[in-house]
CSV table of C-alpha atoms in Angstrom, one decimal:
chain,number,residue,atom,x,y,z
A,1,UNK,CA,-25.8,38.2,56.1
A,2,UNK,CA,-27.8,38.2,52.8
A,3,UNK,CA,-25.8,39.1,49.6
A,4,UNK,CA,-27.1,41.9,47.4
A,5,UNK,CA,-29.4,40.7,44.7
A,6,UNK,CA,-27.9,40.5,41.2
A,7,UNK,CA,-28.7,43.1,38.6
A,8,UNK,CA,-31.9,41.8,36.6
A,9,UNK,CA,-31.4,40.4,33.2
A,10,UNK,CA,-34.4,39.9,30.7
A,11,UNK,CA,-34.4,37.9,27.6
A,12,UNK,CA,-34.6,39.5,24.2
A,13,UNK,CA,-38.0,38.5,22.8
A,14,UNK,CA,-37.8,35.5,20.4
A,15,UNK,CA,-38.9,36.0,16.9
A,16,UNK,CA,-42.2,34.5,15.9
A,17,UNK,CA,-40.6,32.1,13.3
A,18,UNK,CA,-38.0,30.9,15.9
A,19,UNK,CA,-40.8,30.2,18.4
A,20,UNK,CA,-42.6,28.2,15.9
A,21,UNK,CA,-39.5,26.1,15.1
A,22,UNK,CA,-38.8,25.6,18.9
A,23,UNK,CA,-42.4,24.5,19.6
A,24,UNK,CA,-42.5,22.2,16.6
A,25,UNK,CA,-39.2,20.5,17.7
A,26,UNK,CA,-40.4,20.2,21.3
A,27,UNK,CA,-43.8,18.7,20.6
A,28,UNK,CA,-42.3,16.2,18.0
A,29,UNK,CA,-39.7,15.3,20.6
A,30,UNK,CA,-42.6,14.8,23.2
A,31,UNK,CA,-44.5,12.5,20.9
A,32,UNK,CA,-41.4,10.5,20.0
A,33,UNK,CA,-40.4,10.1,23.8
A,34,UNK,CA,-44.0,9.0,24.6
A,35,UNK,CA,-43.9,6.3,21.9
A,36,UNK,CA,-40.5,5.2,23.2
A,37,UNK,CA,-41.8,4.8,26.7
A,38,UNK,CA,-44.8,3.0,25.6
A,39,UNK,CA,-42.7,0.5,23.8
A,40,UNK,CA,-40.2,0.1,26.7
A,41,UNK,CA,-43.2,-0.4,29.0
A,42,UNK,CA,-44.5,-3.5,27.0
A,43,UNK,CA,-44.3,-6.9,28.8
A,44,UNK,CA,-41.2,-8.6,27.8
A,45,UNK,CA,-39.3,-5.5,27.1
A,46,UNK,CA,-39.6,-3.5,30.5
A,47,UNK,CA,-37.0,-4.6,33.1
A,48,UNK,CA,-38.8,-5.9,36.0
A,49,UNK,CA,-35.9,-5.1,38.4
A,50,UNK,CA,-36.1,-1.4,37.5
A,51,UNK,CA,-40.0,-1.0,38.2
A,52,UNK,CA,-41.1,1.1,41.2
A,53,UNK,CA,-42.6,-0.8,44.1
A,54,UNK,CA,-45.8,1.4,43.5
A,55,UNK,CA,-46.9,4.8,42.2
A,56,UNK,CA,-48.8,7.4,44.0
A,57,UNK,CA,-50.8,10.7,43.3
A,58,UNK,CA,-51.3,13.3,46.0
A,59,UNK,CA,-54.5,15.4,46.0
A,60,UNK,CA,-52.6,18.7,46.0
A,61,UNK,CA,-51.3,18.1,42.5
A,62,UNK,CA,-53.7,15.5,41.1
A,63,UNK,CA,-52.3,15.5,37.5
A,64,UNK,CA,-48.9,14.3,38.9
A,65,UNK,CA,-48.0,10.6,39.4
A,66,UNK,CA,-44.8,9.8,41.5
A,67,UNK,CA,-42.8,6.6,41.5
A,68,UNK,CA,-42.0,5.0,44.9
A,69,UNK,CA,-38.9,2.6,45.2
A,70,UNK,CA,-38.8,0.6,48.5
A,71,UNK,CA,-35.6,-1.4,49.1
A,72,UNK,CA,-36.2,-5.1,48.5
A,73,UNK,CA,-34.5,-6.0,51.8
A,74,UNK,CA,-37.0,-3.7,53.7
A,75,UNK,CA,-40.1,-5.2,55.4
A,76,UNK,CA,-43.0,-3.9,57.3
A,77,UNK,CA,-41.9,-3.2,61.0
A,78,UNK,CA,-38.3,-2.3,60.1
A,79,UNK,CA,-36.9,1.0,61.0
A,80,UNK,CA,-37.9,4.0,58.9
A,81,UNK,CA,-35.6,4.6,55.9
A,82,UNK,CA,-33.5,7.6,54.7
A,83,UNK,CA,-35.2,9.3,51.8
A,84,UNK,CA,-33.9,10.3,48.4
A,85,UNK,CA,-36.2,12.5,46.4
A,86,UNK,CA,-35.3,12.4,42.7
A,87,UNK,CA,-36.2,14.9,40.1
A,88,UNK,CA,-35.7,13.9,36.5
A,89,UNK,CA,-34.0,16.1,33.7
A,90,UNK,CA,-35.1,16.9,30.2
A,91,UNK,CA,-34.6,20.5,29.7
A,92,UNK,CA,-37.8,21.4,31.8
A,93,UNK,CA,-39.8,20.3,28.8
A,94,UNK,CA,-39.2,16.6,28.1
A,95,UNK,CA,-39.1,13.1,29.7
A,96,UNK,CA,-41.1,12.0,32.8
A,97,UNK,CA,-40.1,10.2,36.1
A,98,UNK,CA,-39.8,6.7,34.6
A,99,UNK,CA,-36.8,8.0,32.6
A,100,UNK,CA,-34.9,7.7,36.1
A,101,UNK,CA,-36.2,4.2,36.9
A,102,UNK,CA,-32.9,2.4,36.5
A,103,UNK,CA,-31.1,5.0,38.6
A,104,UNK,CA,-33.8,5.1,41.3
A,105,UNK,CA,-34.2,1.3,41.5
A,106,UNK,CA,-30.4,0.8,41.8
A,107,UNK,CA,-29.8,3.7,44.2
A,108,UNK,CA,-32.5,2.4,46.4
A,109,UNK,CA,-31.4,-1.2,46.7
A,110,UNK,CA,-27.8,-0.6,46.7
A,111,UNK,CA,-28.0,1.9,49.5
A,112,UNK,CA,-31.2,0.8,51.3
A,113,UNK,CA,-32.9,4.1,50.8
A,114,UNK,CA,-36.5,5.0,50.2
A,115,UNK,CA,-36.4,6.8,46.7
A,116,UNK,CA,-39.4,8.8,45.4
A,117,UNK,CA,-39.2,10.0,41.7
A,118,UNK,CA,-41.1,13.1,41.5
A,119,UNK,CA,-43.3,14.2,38.7
A,120,UNK,CA,-43.7,17.9,37.6
A,121,UNK,CA,-45.5,19.9,34.9
A,122,UNK,CA,-43.5,20.3,31.9
A,123,UNK,CA,-42.9,23.4,29.7
A,124,UNK,CA,-43.9,25.1,27.6
A,125,UNK,CA,-47.4,24.3,28.7
A,126,UNK,CA,-46.2,25.1,32.2
A,127,UNK,CA,-43.6,27.8,32.5
A,128,UNK,CA,-41.5,29.0,35.4
A,129,UNK,CA,-42.4,29.1,38.3
A,130,UNK,CA,-45.2,26.5,37.8
A,131,UNK,CA,-42.9,23.5,38.0
A,132,UNK,CA,-41.2,24.8,41.2
A,133,UNK,CA,-44.5,25.5,43.0
A,134,UNK,CA,-45.8,22.0,42.0
A,135,UNK,CA,-42.6,20.3,43.3
A,136,UNK,CA,-42.8,22.3,46.6
A,137,UNK,CA,-46.4,21.0,46.9
A,138,UNK,CA,-45.4,17.3,46.3
A,139,UNK,CA,-42.3,17.4,48.5
A,140,UNK,CA,-44.3,18.6,51.4
A,141,UNK,CA,-47.0,15.9,50.6
A,142,UNK,CA,-44.3,13.1,50.5
A,143,UNK,CA,-42.7,14.3,53.8
A,144,UNK,CA,-46.1,14.4,55.5
A,145,UNK,CA,-47.2,11.0,54.1
A,146,UNK,CA,-47.4,8.7,57.0
A,147,UNK,CA,-47.9,5.6,55.0
A,148,UNK,CA,-44.2,5.8,53.7
A,149,UNK,CA,-41.5,4.6,55.9
A,150,UNK,CA,-39.6,7.8,56.0
A,151,UNK,CA,-37.0,8.9,58.5
A,152,UNK,CA,-37.7,12.6,58.3
A,153,UNK,CA,-34.4,13.5,59.8
A,154,UNK,CA,-32.7,12.0,57.0
A,155,UNK,CA,-33.9,13.6,53.7
A,156,UNK,CA,-31.9,14.5,50.6
A,157,UNK,CA,-33.2,15.8,47.2
A,158,UNK,CA,-31.5,15.6,43.8
A,159,UNK,CA,-31.6,15.5,40.1
A,160,UNK,CA,-29.7,15.8,36.8
A,161,UNK,CA,-29.7,18.7,34.4
A,162,UNK,CA,-33.1,20.5,34.7
A,163,UNK,CA,-33.8,18.2,37.6
A,164,UNK,CA,-30.7,19.5,39.4
A,165,UNK,CA,-31.9,23.1,38.7
A,166,UNK,CA,-35.3,22.4,40.1
A,167,UNK,CA,-33.9,20.6,43.2
A,168,UNK,CA,-31.9,23.9,43.9
A,169,UNK,CA,-35.0,26.0,43.2
A,170,UNK,CA,-37.7,24.3,45.3
A,171,UNK,CA,-35.6,23.8,48.4
A,172,UNK,CA,-35.3,27.6,48.6
A,173,UNK,CA,-39.0,27.8,49.4
A,174,UNK,CA,-39.7,29.1,53.0
A,175,UNK,CA,-42.0,26.0,53.7
A,176,UNK,CA,-39.1,23.7,53.0
A,177,UNK,CA,-36.5,25.4,55.2
A,178,UNK,CA,-34.9,22.9,57.6
A,179,UNK,CA,-36.8,19.9,56.2
A,180,UNK,CA,-34.2,18.7,53.7
A,181,UNK,CA,-30.6,17.9,54.9
A,182,UNK,CA,-28.8,17.5,51.6
A,183,UNK,CA,-28.9,18.2,47.8
A,184,UNK,CA,-27.3,16.4,45.0
A,185,UNK,CA,-27.0,18.4,41.7
A,186,UNK,CA,-25.7,16.5,38.7
A,187,UNK,CA,-24.6,19.1,36.0
A,188,UNK,CA,-27.2,21.7,36.8
A,189,UNK,CA,-28.0,24.7,34.6
A,190,UNK,CA,-27.5,27.3,37.3
A,191,UNK,CA,-27.4,30.6,35.4
A,192,UNK,CA,-30.0,31.0,32.7
A,193,UNK,CA,-28.7,34.5,32.0
A,194,UNK,CA,-25.4,33.1,30.6
A,195,UNK,CA,-25.4,33.4,26.8
A,196,UNK,CA,-24.6,30.1,25.0
A,197,UNK,CA,-21.6,31.5,23.2
A,198,UNK,CA,-20.0,32.7,26.6
A,199,UNK,CA,-20.7,29.3,28.2
A,200,UNK,CA,-19.2,27.4,25.1
A,201,UNK,CA,-16.0,29.6,25.5
A,202,UNK,CA,-15.4,28.2,29.1
A,203,UNK,CA,-15.0,24.6,27.9
A,204,UNK,CA,-11.6,23.0,27.3
A,205,UNK,CA,-10.2,23.3,23.7
A,206,UNK,CA,-10.4,19.7,23.1
A,207,UNK,CA,-14.0,19.4,24.3
A,208,UNK,CA,-15.7,18.9,20.8
A,209,UNK,CA,-19.3,19.4,20.3
A,210,UNK,CA,-21.7,20.0,23.0
A,211,UNK,CA,-25.2,18.5,22.9
A,212,UNK,CA,-26.7,21.7,24.6
A,213,UNK,CA,-25.1,24.1,22.1
A,214,UNK,CA,-28.2,24.0,19.8
A,215,UNK,CA,-30.8,23.2,22.4
A,216,UNK,CA,-30.1,25.4,25.4
A,217,UNK,CA,-31.9,28.5,23.9
A,218,UNK,CA,-34.9,26.3,22.9
A,219,UNK,CA,-35.2,24.9,26.4
A,220,UNK,CA,-34.9,28.3,28.0
A,221,UNK,CA,-37.5,29.7,25.7
A,222,UNK,CA,-39.8,26.9,26.6
A,223,UNK,CA,-39.4,27.4,30.3
A,224,UNK,CA,-39.2,31.2,30.6
A,225,UNK,CA,-41.3,34.1,29.6
A,226,UNK,CA,-39.9,37.4,28.5
A,227,UNK,CA,-41.0,39.2,31.6
A,228,UNK,CA,-39.0,36.9,34.1
A,229,UNK,CA,-35.8,38.0,35.5
A,230,UNK,CA,-33.2,35.3,34.3
A,231,UNK,CA,-31.3,35.9,37.5
A,232,UNK,CA,-34.2,35.2,39.7
A,233,UNK,CA,-32.6,32.9,42.4
A,234,UNK,CA,-35.1,30.1,41.9
A,235,UNK,CA,-34.6,30.2,38.1
A,236,UNK,CA,-30.7,30.7,38.1
A,237,UNK,CA,-29.7,29.3,41.6
A,238,UNK,CA,-26.2,30.6,41.3
A,239,UNK,CA,-27.7,33.7,42.7
A,240,UNK,CA,-29.4,32.1,45.7
A,241,UNK,CA,-28.4,32.7,49.2
A,242,UNK,CA,-26.5,29.9,50.8
A,243,UNK,CA,-28.6,29.9,54.0
A,244,UNK,CA,-31.8,29.1,51.9
A,245,UNK,CA,-30.3,25.8,50.6
A,246,UNK,CA,-29.9,22.5,52.4
A,247,UNK,CA,-26.9,22.5,54.8
A,248,UNK,CA,-25.0,19.7,52.6
A,249,UNK,CA,-24.5,20.1,48.9
A,250,UNK,CA,-22.9,17.8,46.4
A,251,UNK,CA,-22.4,19.5,42.9
A,252,UNK,CA,-21.2,17.7,39.9
A,253,UNK,CA,-20.0,19.2,36.6
A,254,UNK,CA,-19.0,17.5,33.5
A,255,UNK,CA,-15.7,18.8,32.1
A,256,UNK,CA,-16.9,19.1,28.5
A,257,UNK,CA,-20.2,20.5,29.3
A,258,UNK,CA,-21.0,24.3,28.6
A,259,UNK,CA,-22.8,24.3,32.0
A,260,UNK,CA,-19.8,23.3,34.0
A,261,UNK,CA,-18.1,26.5,34.7
A,262,UNK,CA,-21.2,28.2,36.1
A,263,UNK,CA,-21.7,25.2,38.3
A,264,UNK,CA,-18.2,25.5,39.7
A,265,UNK,CA,-18.7,29.2,40.3
A,266,UNK,CA,-21.9,28.4,42.2
A,267,UNK,CA,-20.2,25.7,44.2
A,268,UNK,CA,-17.3,28.1,45.1
A,269,UNK,CA,-19.7,30.8,46.2
A,270,UNK,CA,-21.7,28.5,48.5
A,271,UNK,CA,-18.5,26.9,49.8
A,272,UNK,CA,-17.1,30.4,50.8
A,273,UNK,CA,-19.8,30.8,53.4
A,274,UNK,CA,-18.1,29.6,56.7
A,275,UNK,CA,-14.5,29.4,58.0
A,276,UNK,CA,-13.8,25.8,57.0
A,277,UNK,CA,-10.7,25.0,55.0
A,278,UNK,CA,-10.9,23.4,51.6
A,279,UNK,CA,-9.7,19.8,51.3
A,280,UNK,CA,-9.1,17.7,48.2
A,281,UNK,CA,-8.0,18.6,44.6
A,282,UNK,CA,-8.9,21.3,42.1
A,283,UNK,CA,-11.3,18.8,40.6
A,284,UNK,CA,-12.7,17.3,43.6
A,285,UNK,CA,-12.9,19.1,46.9
A,286,UNK,CA,-15.0,19.8,50.0
A,287,UNK,CA,-15.6,23.0,52.1
A,288,UNK,CA,-18.1,24.1,54.5
A,289,UNK,CA,-20.7,21.4,53.7
A,290,UNK,CA,-20.2,21.8,50.0
A,291,UNK,CA,-18.6,19.0,47.7
A,292,UNK,CA,-17.7,19.8,44.2
A,293,UNK,CA,-16.7,17.3,41.6
A,294,UNK,CA,-15.6,17.7,37.9
A,295,UNK,CA,-15.9,14.6,35.9
A,296,UNK,CA,-12.9,15.0,33.6
A,297,UNK,CA,-13.2,14.4,29.8
A,298,UNK,CA,-16.9,13.8,30.0
A,299,UNK,CA,-19.9,15.6,28.4
A,300,UNK,CA,-23.4,16.6,29.7
A,301,UNK,CA,-25.4,13.6,30.8
A,302,UNK,CA,-22.5,11.2,30.3
A,303,UNK,CA,-24.2,8.8,32.8
A,304,UNK,CA,-27.3,8.5,30.7
A,305,UNK,CA,-26.0,8.9,27.1
A,306,UNK,CA,-23.7,6.0,26.9
A,307,UNK,CA,-22.0,6.1,23.5
A,308,UNK,CA,-20.6,3.0,22.1
A,309,UNK,CA,-17.6,0.6,22.4
A,310,UNK,CA,-14.7,1.8,24.7
A,311,UNK,CA,-16.8,5.0,25.5
A,312,UNK,CA,-19.6,2.9,26.9
A,313,UNK,CA,-17.3,0.9,29.1
A,314,UNK,CA,-15.5,4.1,30.4
A,315,UNK,CA,-19.0,5.9,31.1
A,316,UNK,CA,-20.3,2.8,32.9
A,317,UNK,CA,-17.3,2.7,35.2
A,318,UNK,CA,-17.3,6.5,35.9
A,319,UNK,CA,-21.0,6.5,36.4
A,320,UNK,CA,-20.7,3.8,39.1
A,321,UNK,CA,-17.8,5.7,40.7
A,322,UNK,CA,-19.8,8.9,40.8
A,323,UNK,CA,-22.9,7.3,42.4
A,324,UNK,CA,-20.8,5.5,44.9
A,325,UNK,CA,-19.1,8.8,45.8
A,326,UNK,CA,-22.5,10.5,46.2
A,327,UNK,CA,-23.7,7.7,48.5
A,328,UNK,CA,-20.6,8.0,50.5
A,329,UNK,CA,-21.1,11.7,51.0
A,330,UNK,CA,-24.8,11.4,51.9
A,331,UNK,CA,-24.2,8.7,54.5
A,332,UNK,CA,-21.3,10.7,56.1
A,333,UNK,CA,-23.0,14.1,56.1
A,334,UNK,CA,-26.7,13.6,56.0
A,335,UNK,CA,-27.9,10.1,56.7
A,336,UNK,CA,-26.2,10.0,60.2
């Protein structure tokens, strides 16, 4: 039975000067990121082991180029591979698929998966729901691509931050129902209607600064227009119907992240659909096809922003443990 729609919430119009500041910061960031990626792609600097096997453009979205990672141990004639579709983060406005090259290459080769890193149009030039619609198009194109060695019965989608939100958004589309068996959402923004001050108040007292405190409103402005209901389920997936999402969900929250509590509420809501008993601990549990994990003592994007010294060593260890736990869940629940 479908739940009642949440009461609509609309954003207060952002003043002109604030919009100007947001736009300036975003486009300067875009330029800086493009320069960094150009440098990192220079011969002698780029890591060969992290490069995709090839890239591909689909006619349905000709401006988007996707990065395909085929396991080194796979050869033509071998059995089709389980598929993991990756969507990069970046506040809906920044970065590009190559930002996830290291993750995609390692996840592909360590688990013998076909990994496709998906491109999508960025805000503010492309606002909601353009990225969602584009991703629906390219996911269908990938699943229908006979040139790729895909086992279409073993398909998972996932992403981090904005990429996690977009994974939860595009899989609600009617055309993808029944085609994706699992979803991995790393620290997703799942309720755009939650004010930053309210979200900050849900963090532990010892959490310190949050990288999103001064950026969340800017990213939300870039992605949403004033006439959009902030509780639209494809914008704020906390309000989605469980039946419209893949049957297996792995949702990760970071303890010190202002997004964590909303993610936990979403996980609890989805897990309440069904009669299964909850197993595990308060910080890592499973119920009715949903797994929730809180990474204690870590910030948003801890697996990407490494820090220094002992913090780096700790985060590398926890990142490896998290990815291993995700792989175990996928092979137990989806890739079977």
